[in-house]
Coordinates of N, CA and C in Angstrom, one line a residue:
M10 N 95.5 77.8 114.2 CA 94.8 79.3 114.0 C 93.4 78.9 113.9
P11 N 92.3 79.3 114.5 CA 91.1 79.4 114.1 C 90.6 79.7 113.0
A12 N 89.4 79.7 112.2 CA 88.8 79.7 111.1 C 89.1 81.3 111.2
L13 N 89.6 82.1 109.7 CA 89.3 83.1 109.7 C 88.0 84.1 109.7
P14 N 87.5 84.8 110.0 CA 86.5 85.4 110.2 C 85.9 86.2 108.8
L15 N 86.7 86.3 107.5 CA 86.4 86.9 106.3 C 87.2 85.8 105.6
P16 N 86.9 86.0 104.3 CA 87.5 85.5 103.3 C 88.6 86.1 102.9
L17 N 89.9 85.1 102.2 CA 90.8 85.5 101.9 C 91.0 86.4 100.8
T18 N 89.8 86.5 100.2 CA 89.8 87.3 99.0 C 89.3 88.5 99.4
V19 N 88.3 88.6 100.2 CA 88.6 90.0 100.8 C 89.5 90.8 101.8
L20 N 90.1 89.9 102.8 CA 91.0 90.3 103.3 C 92.3 90.8 102.2
C21 N 92.5 89.9 101.4 CA 93.3 90.8 100.4 C 93.3 91.9 100.0
Q22 N 91.8 92.1 99.5 CA 91.3 93.6 99.1 C 91.5 94.5 100.3
L23 N 91.2 94.2 101.2 CA 91.6 95.5 102.5 C 93.4 95.4 102.6
A24 N 94.0 94.4 102.4 CA 95.6 94.6 102.1 C 95.9 95.4 100.8
C25 N 95.3 95.5 100.4 CA 95.6 96.4 98.9 C 94.8 97.7 98.7
E26 N 93.6 98.0 99.8 CA 93.4 99.3 99.8 C 94.1 100.7 99.9
P27 N 94.3 101.3 98.7 CA 94.8 102.3 99.0 C 94.7 103.2 100.0
S28 N 93.2 103.4 100.2 CA 92.5 104.5 101.2 C 93.2 104.2 102.6
L29 N 93.7 103.0 102.9 CA 94.3 102.2 104.2 C 95.6 102.6 103.9
L30 N 96.6 102.8 103.2 CA 97.9 102.8 103.1 C 98.3 104.0 104.1
P31 N 98.0 105.4 103.7 CA 98.5 106.4 104.4 C 98.3 106.5 105.7
R32 N 97.0 106.1 106.3 CA 96.7 105.4 107.8 C 98.0 104.6 107.8
V33 N 98.1 103.4 107.4 CA 99.1 102.5 108.1 C 100.5 103.7 108.0
R34 N 100.6 104.2 107.3 CA 102.1 104.9 107.3 C 102.1 105.4 108.6
M35 N 100.8 106.5 108.9 CA 101.3 107.0 109.6 C 101.3 106.6 111.2
A36 N 100.5 105.2 111.3 CA 100.6 104.5 112.4 C 101.9 103.9 112.6
I37 N 102.6 103.2 111.7 CA 103.9 103.0 111.6 C 105.0 103.8 112.3
A38 N 104.7 104.8 112.0 CA 105.7 106.4 112.3 C 105.1 106.5 113.5
A39 N 104.0 106.4 114.1 CA 103.8 106.8 115.6 C 104.3 105.5 116.8
I40 N 103.9 104.6 116.6 CA 104.9 103.3 116.9 C 105.9 103.4 116.9
A41 N 107.1 103.8 115.9 CA 108.1 103.9 115.9 C 108.8 104.9 117.1
Q42 N 107.8 105.8 117.4 CA 108.0 107.1 118.0 C 108.0 106.1 119.4
E43 N 107.1 105.5 119.6 CA 106.8 104.8 121.2 C 108.1 104.0 121.6
V44 N 108.4 103.2 119.9 CA 109.8 102.1 120.5 C 110.6 102.9 121.0
F45 N 111.1 104.3 120.4 CA 112.6 104.8 120.8 C 112.2 105.4 122.4
A46 N 110.8 105.8 122.7 CA 110.8 106.0 124.1 C 110.7 104.8 125.1
E47 N 111.1 103.9 124.6 CA 111.1 102.2 125.4 C 112.4 101.9 126.3
D48 N 112.5 101.5 127.5 CA 113.4 101.1 128.2 C 114.4 100.4 127.6
P49 N 116.0 100.8 127.7 CA 116.8 99.8 126.5 C 116.8 98.4 127.1
S50 N 116.3 98.2 128.4 CA 116.6 96.8 128.9 C 115.3 95.9 128.3
T51 N 114.3 96.7 127.8 CA 113.1 95.5 126.8 C 113.9 94.6 126.1
A52 N 112.9 93.4 126.4 CA 113.4 92.3 125.3 C 113.3 93.0 124.1
G53 N 114.3 92.3 123.5 CA 114.6 92.5 121.8 C 114.6 94.2 121.2
Y54 N 115.2 95.0 122.4 CA 115.3 96.5 122.3 C 116.2 96.6 121.3
P55 N 117.0 96.3 120.9 CA 117.8 96.7 119.6 C 117.3 96.2 118.3
L56 N 116.6 95.3 118.2 CA 116.3 94.8 117.1 C 114.9 95.8 116.8
R57 N 113.7 95.8 117.9 CA 112.8 96.8 117.9 C 113.6 98.3 117.5
W58 N 114.3 98.9 117.9 CA 115.3 100.3 117.5 C 115.6 100.4 116.5
N59 N 115.9 99.4 115.8 CA 116.7 99.2 114.8 C 115.7 99.3 113.5
L60 N 114.4 98.6 113.7 CA 113.1 99.0 112.8 C 112.7 100.2 112.9
A61 N 112.5 100.6 114.4 CA 111.9 102.0 114.4 C 112.9 103.1 113.6
K62 N 113.9 103.2 113.9 CA 115.3 103.7 113.2 C 114.8 103.4 111.4
T63 N 114.6 102.3 111.0 CA 114.5 102.4 109.4 C 113.1 102.8 109.1
V64 N 112.0 102.8 110.2 CA 110.6 103.0 109.5 C 110.1 104.3 109.7
L65 N 110.7 105.1 110.4 CA 110.6 106.4 111.2 C 109.7 106.8 109.7
S66 N 110.0 106.7 108.7 CA 109.4 108.1 107.9 C 109.3 107.1 106.7
P67 N 108.2 106.0 107.2 CA 108.0 104.8 106.0 C 107.5 105.0 104.7
T68 N 108.5 104.7 103.8 CA 107.9 105.2 102.7 C 106.5 103.8 102.0
E69 N 106.1 104.4 101.0 CA 105.1 103.6 100.9 C 104.9 102.2 100.3
A70 N 106.4 101.9 100.0 CA 106.5 100.7 99.8 C 107.0 100.0 101.1
Q71 N 107.4 100.6 102.2 CA 107.4 99.8 103.2 C 106.3 99.5 104.0
A72 N 105.4 100.7 103.9 CA 104.1 100.3 104.7 C 103.4 99.2 103.7
S73 N 103.7 99.2 102.0 CA 102.9 98.2 101.1 C 103.0 97.1 102.0
S74 N 104.6 96.5 102.1 CA 104.9 95.5 102.3 C 104.6 94.9 103.6
M75 N 103.9 95.7 104.8 CA 103.6 95.3 105.6 C 101.9 95.2 105.9
M76 N 101.4 95.6 104.5 CA 99.9 95.4 104.8 C 99.8 94.1 105.1
P77 N 99.9 93.0 104.1 CA 99.1 91.8 104.4 C 99.3 91.1 105.7
G78 N 100.5 91.4 106.5 CA 101.1 90.9 108.0 C 100.2 91.8 108.6
L79 N 99.5 93.0 108.6 CA 99.0 93.8 109.3 C 97.5 93.2 109.3
V80 N 97.3 93.0 108.4 CA 95.5 92.6 108.0 C 95.4 91.5 108.5
M81 N 96.3 90.7 108.7 CA 95.9 89.1 109.2 C 96.6 89.2 110.8
S82 N 96.7 89.9 111.1 CA 97.1 90.3 112.9 C 96.0 89.9 113.4
P83 N 95.9 89.5 114.4 CA 94.5 89.5 115.3 C 93.8 90.7 115.5
P84 N 94.0 91.7 115.9 CA 93.5 92.9 116.0 C 92.8 93.5 115.1
M85 N 93.3 93.4 113.6 CA 92.7 94.0 112.3 C 92.1 93.1 111.8
L86 N 92.1 91.7 112.1 CA 91.1 90.7 111.6 C 89.8 91.1 112.5
T87 N 89.8 91.0 113.6 CA 88.8 91.3 114.4 C 88.1 92.5 114.2
A88 N 88.9 93.6 113.9 CA 88.2 94.7 113.5 C 87.4 94.9 112.0
A89 N 88.3 94.4 111.3 CA 87.5 94.0 109.8 C 86.4 93.5 110.0
A90 N 86.5 92.0 110.9 CA 85.0 91.5 111.2 C 84.5 92.2 111.6
A91 N 84.2 93.1 112.4 CA 83.0 93.4 113.3 C 82.5 94.5 112.6
T92 N 83.1 95.2 111.2 CA 82.6 96.1 110.6 C 81.4 95.4 109.9
G93 N 81.1 94.4 109.8 CA 80.5 94.0 109.2 C 80.1 94.1 107.5
L94 N 81.5 94.4 107.1 CA 81.3 94.7 105.8 C 82.2 93.7 104.9
T95 N 82.2 94.0 103.4 CA 83.2 93.4 102.4 C 83.8 94.2 101.9
E96 N 83.2 95.2 101.4 CA 83.6 96.1 100.3 C 85.3 96.7 101.2
P97 N 86.1 96.7 100.4 CA 87.4 97.4 101.1 C 87.3 99.0 101.4
V98 N 87.1 99.5 101.1 CA 86.7 100.9 101.1 C 86.3 101.2 102.3
A99 N 85.0 100.5 102.3 CA 84.1 100.7 103.1 C 84.4 100.2 104.8
M100 N 85.5 99.2 104.8 CA 85.9 98.2 105.7 C 87.1 98.9 106.6
A101 N 88.2 99.4 105.2 CA 89.1 100.5 105.7 C 88.8 101.6 106.3
A102 N 87.3 102.2 106.1 CA 87.0 103.5 106.6 C 86.6 103.5 107.9
A103 N 85.9 101.7 108.3 CA 85.5 101.6 109.6 C 86.4 101.3 110.7
I104 N 87.5 100.8 109.9 CA 88.3 100.6 110.9 C 89.1 101.9 112.1
S105 N 88.9 101.9 113.4 CA 89.4 102.8 113.9 C 90.8 103.2 113.8
D106 N 91.5 104.3 113.8 CA 93.1 104.3 114.7 C 93.7 103.9 115.5
E107 N 92.8 103.8 116.9 CA 93.4 102.5 117.7 C 92.7 101.6 117.3
Q108 N 92.5 100.7 116.7 CA 92.4 99.6 116.0 C 93.8 99.3 115.0
L109 N 93.9 100.0 114.5 CA 95.0 100.6 113.6 C 96.1 100.1 114.1
L110 N 96.4 101.3 114.9 CA 97.8 101.0 115.7 C 98.0 100.1 116.7
S111 N 97.0 99.8 117.2 CA 96.9 98.1 118.1 C 97.9 97.3 117.6
A112 N 97.0 96.9 116.1 CA 97.7 96.0 114.8 C 99.1 96.0 114.7
V113 N 99.6 97.4 114.4 CA 100.9 97.8 114.2 C 101.6 97.0 115.8
R114 N 101.5 97.9 116.8 CA 102.1 97.3 117.9 C 102.3 96.0 118.0
Q115 N 101.0 95.1 118.0 CA 101.2 93.9 118.2 C 102.4 92.9 117.0
G116 N 102.1 93.5 116.0 CA 103.1 93.2 115.0 C 104.6 93.6 114.9
W117 N 104.4 94.3 115.7 CA 106.4 95.0 115.7 C 107.3 94.2 115.9
N118 N 107.3 93.0 117.0 CA 108.1 92.1 117.2 C 108.6 91.5 116.0
A119 N 107.7 91.5 115.4 CA 107.7 89.7 114.7 C 108.3 90.6 112.9
V120 N 108.2 92.0 112.7 CA 108.6 92.5 111.7 C 110.0 93.1 112.2
S121 N 110.3 93.2 113.4 CA 111.8 93.6 113.6 C 112.5 91.9 113.8
G122 N 112.0 91.1 114.0 CA 113.0 89.8 113.9 C 112.7 89.4 115.4
V123 N 112.1 90.2 116.3 CA 112.3 89.9 117.8 C 112.1 88.4 118.0
S124 N 112.4 87.5 118.6 CA 112.1 85.9 118.6 C 111.2 85.9 119.5
P125 N 109.5 84.9 119.2 CA 108.4 84.9 120.2 C 109.2 84.3 121.7
S126 N 109.6 84.2 121.7 CA 110.7 83.5 123.1 C 111.0 84.0 123.7
S127 N 112.0 85.3 123.1 CA 112.9 86.1 123.5 C 111.9 87.5 124.2
A128 N 111.1 87.8 124.0 CA 110.4 89.0 124.1 C 109.3 88.5 125.5
G129 N 109.3 88.9 126.3 CA 108.8 89.1 127.7 C 107.3 89.6 127.5
P130 N 106.3 89.0 128.5 CA 105.4 89.8 128.8 C 105.1 91.8 128.7
Q131 N 106.0 92.3 129.0 CA 106.7 93.6 128.8 C 105.8 93.8 127.2
Q132 N 106.6 93.1 126.6 CA 106.3 93.2 124.9 C 105.0 93.6 124.1
A133 N 104.3 92.8 124.9 CA 102.7 92.4 124.5 C 102.1 93.7 124.6
A134 N 102.2 94.5 125.5 CA 101.8 95.5 125.7 C 102.8 97.0 124.9
T135 N 103.5 96.7 124.0 CA 104.2 97.8 123.4 C 103.8 98.1 121.8

């Protein structure tokens, strides 16, 4: 893994930022809806669908538990670094909804338990 674009303390503060949590909950619900619309022959679909069913109405605890992995995902690391900020409230506000949705999409397989070797190229776009 290449060097992190921000110190771990800054990334930890972002992962714990309360103002980002409601947006993460909405992003999880939005991606769950996308997964429900997937073709059932999609690689890893049963696991992806089960996660979607489980988090369709994500609780604060579910969203909080996903925050560290979400913040450490390549799309969020890039988005956080691109803000040029280190203060968590300002950084969270500067991350766009599309950047947040992209990070949740990218992390869906890992959270659902789909093996990277079983997920085909189609999964990367979901």
